[in-house]
């Protein structure tokens, strides 16, 4: 990519002062921003210094960028150091231009350092205690932006850069910078500033290190009017027909909306309690039009903005940090960690090896999420970012699970060596603490002078150490003189946390490989060839005859699968049967590029996975070989649970070698739900690709929540505030083990149960933590506590504005006869003339095998397709009809002419909340069940009763119905406190969400503390 010299010169001019002047710090104050950085009094001016760093106020086509603001409140007792960052990394398919920001150079490191002007007129980093700052969010921070709320030991690392180590923030002394005033606003400081920053240095144009002392929050901004304006459309227009649709803007239509999407990213790590809420969310939602470009051509704005509830946590450090310390405390098998028990053999959760964290109990501790344990593992030799390049004691692994001692020590050899070539004499001038560090089993690596032979054979280790004589006995004799050499003595690599989780996941997969035939004794034990047909860009394979012998997890090879491509390169593991849709249809874990009709496909028993631990030294070896179960609840059915785990891992097993080259990378993709690596872009964009990704995603969500299927076994919190099915206690023995084998990631339990936080516990925890705020332009971030939150209710996906309480509304009573008001109707595309009759819908129907549907208005009126049926052989947009009573296939009685619609059956009782202006009071504040089963609808209490006493099932909104009545269709009939059905009349209602209950753990407790169980 060519960059104009004028741009380079402008950037250089902005950075020149910081190149010449070191970072400075005034005594007794917060760190000073780089001296000489240009202050910009009018950053929104078209040619301002700030606009040479990043687009601010007006883009380069002269279009005003809509104002979006970030309001940050520091309720901690100390200064915090928020740093906004983004890289404009999402680019067009055909050229290196940002997709959502085509003006700022893509793939650079952009930052906004929050600070203030002191009374001495100098500029300082940080936001002081009990202060609020209001800042504009420039365009480059609109797509997948992050902000680290940094503490950094009083901000000391803000002063470091590539010339002064350590540099965990990866500050670039050559970055282009300007300083501009913050925005004015009620309650906001008037002396606030932001230092805007852009790094063009390739090695430093990256995000801060993962072990930076900060808590991450994230947001994405979209604005329909701005992103669909003609100049943006022209900037993002496709010019290469091989990569995109020629002449068309590459911004997806579903992104042409107005919203702020945000979350507190505990999915990466946990350090500080932070809460976020959008302050002006449309109660009446925005609407799309019809057709392919429904938003571009038919979008309508919403109205009636109000603050959402908060997501994350409003606790303080006096709550969080003591519990983190309890979670990480290393015990023994005799006295194990108080929260994890024997999950890691008595040890605690790993933490980041900050300098001094072992000795200074006042230092705050940061812990990685379950997914980040793997890419940051000592197994991969990932080092701490706090090495200063001088002190050998600071050269540690990033995570404590590899130990808190230095990784190695380098020692010089004595001038004269012993005649015994297995004995290495080390220099008497080396400090004693370095000599004392060397232990048995350390790996020995030599660094001979240039031109000299290496005296140490590969794999040589220490057999013994004589600390008095300073002699090391080696496992292999030296093969060249040691004189002049220096030697690294490297600790053996170990990671109890990553290895323990690898062991558990692979043990469940192995359990399925042992038991996969239990429910299908007739399943083939050898490979079997079956003729099948599959359409291009689909994953749905059909047969001409029934094959009840097939089982999920069986490997499938054949045309379109043997050479299947992934995101980068050809697949590794085979595709598998992800779901038995019917006796004649299976859904595969891969999307084929080309169609095949009656082609031979080979089906084999489930195969072992890549990276399975098979020998000593393999992470996770040996596997648990004696998982045994009895009396487990339905959501802990061992066969179903192991099947889910195996299907997840076997699906990820397909990822190419480039994206899946070791067990840690594999497990990162599994726990991190990186399904995108499985498919090409074309496959990702296909309907079946989206369906398969959603299926794998939901399997991951299920097992990380500790259940076989979270859509079948939703989260239930009892009257004691205990999750009765999700989030099993990791310390509770199950499976004939001393810990809970149904907990595949204790971090999830710690976030949602131990702490009671609503932030992400894992990467696809969207229905718990991912907030989409339609119409929002203002975002509040509160660092601990509730001060400055406009809505003090917690956000839930069922009641995002908080509960709607004590409102009198009419209820329909039980419903038996379907009509336009008590169900929802969906159009039919076609009706087959086969037995059973196959219904094709206009879009994805999201129905399941065995569901009941009612079909009417099929022409002719006498069509056998009209009626009430049980469905089977379900695919994305088809299902077959069966007699609802006998289960027999329904035969056609004539050719299909036209028309038809299907509806859900049986009909639903409902509450009418009022149309017109009343829609803002209840109707638009509640939600129905998600079509994909990701979450269930708003909970309902009627006259103080929130569940059917007989069935124990909670009342909830199933879907929103007739707009003119504000109709809320319910999942089931309402009952009184005795379980009797309520008749039609007015009742007093409260609508609320599944709020995360209060924390089970308390920071003041000592010793073993287990959550209560029902």
mmCIF file of C-alpha atoms in Angstrom, residues 187 207 351 383 459 528 612 619 795 860 878 936:
data_model
loop_
_atom_site.group_PDB
_atom_site.id
_atom_site.type_symbol
_atom_site.label_atom_id
_atom_site.label_comp_id
_atom_site.label_asym_id
_atom_site.label_seq_id
_atom_site.Cartn_x
_atom_site.Cartn_y
_atom_site.Cartn_z
ATOM 1 C CA UNK A 187 -20.959 15.988 36.166
ATOM 2 C CA UNK A 207 -2.455 -4.184 21.200
ATOM 3 C CA UNK A 351 -2.908 -15.817 37.474
ATOM 4 C CA UNK A 383 6.754 -15.298 28.703
ATOM 5 C CA UNK A 459 17.933 -32.999 25.385
ATOM 6 C CA UNK A 528 -19.586 -48.544 5.279
ATOM 7 C CA UNK A 612 -4.899 -36.851 21.836
ATOM 8 C CA UNK A 619 -0.112 -32.370 27.901
ATOM 9 C CA UNK A 795 -29.478 -5.647 32.362
ATOM 10 C CA UNK A 860 -56.745 -26.555 -3.105
ATOM 11 C CA UNK A 878 -38.072 -28.093 5.231
ATOM 12 C CA UNK A 936 -36.019 -17.844 26.645
#
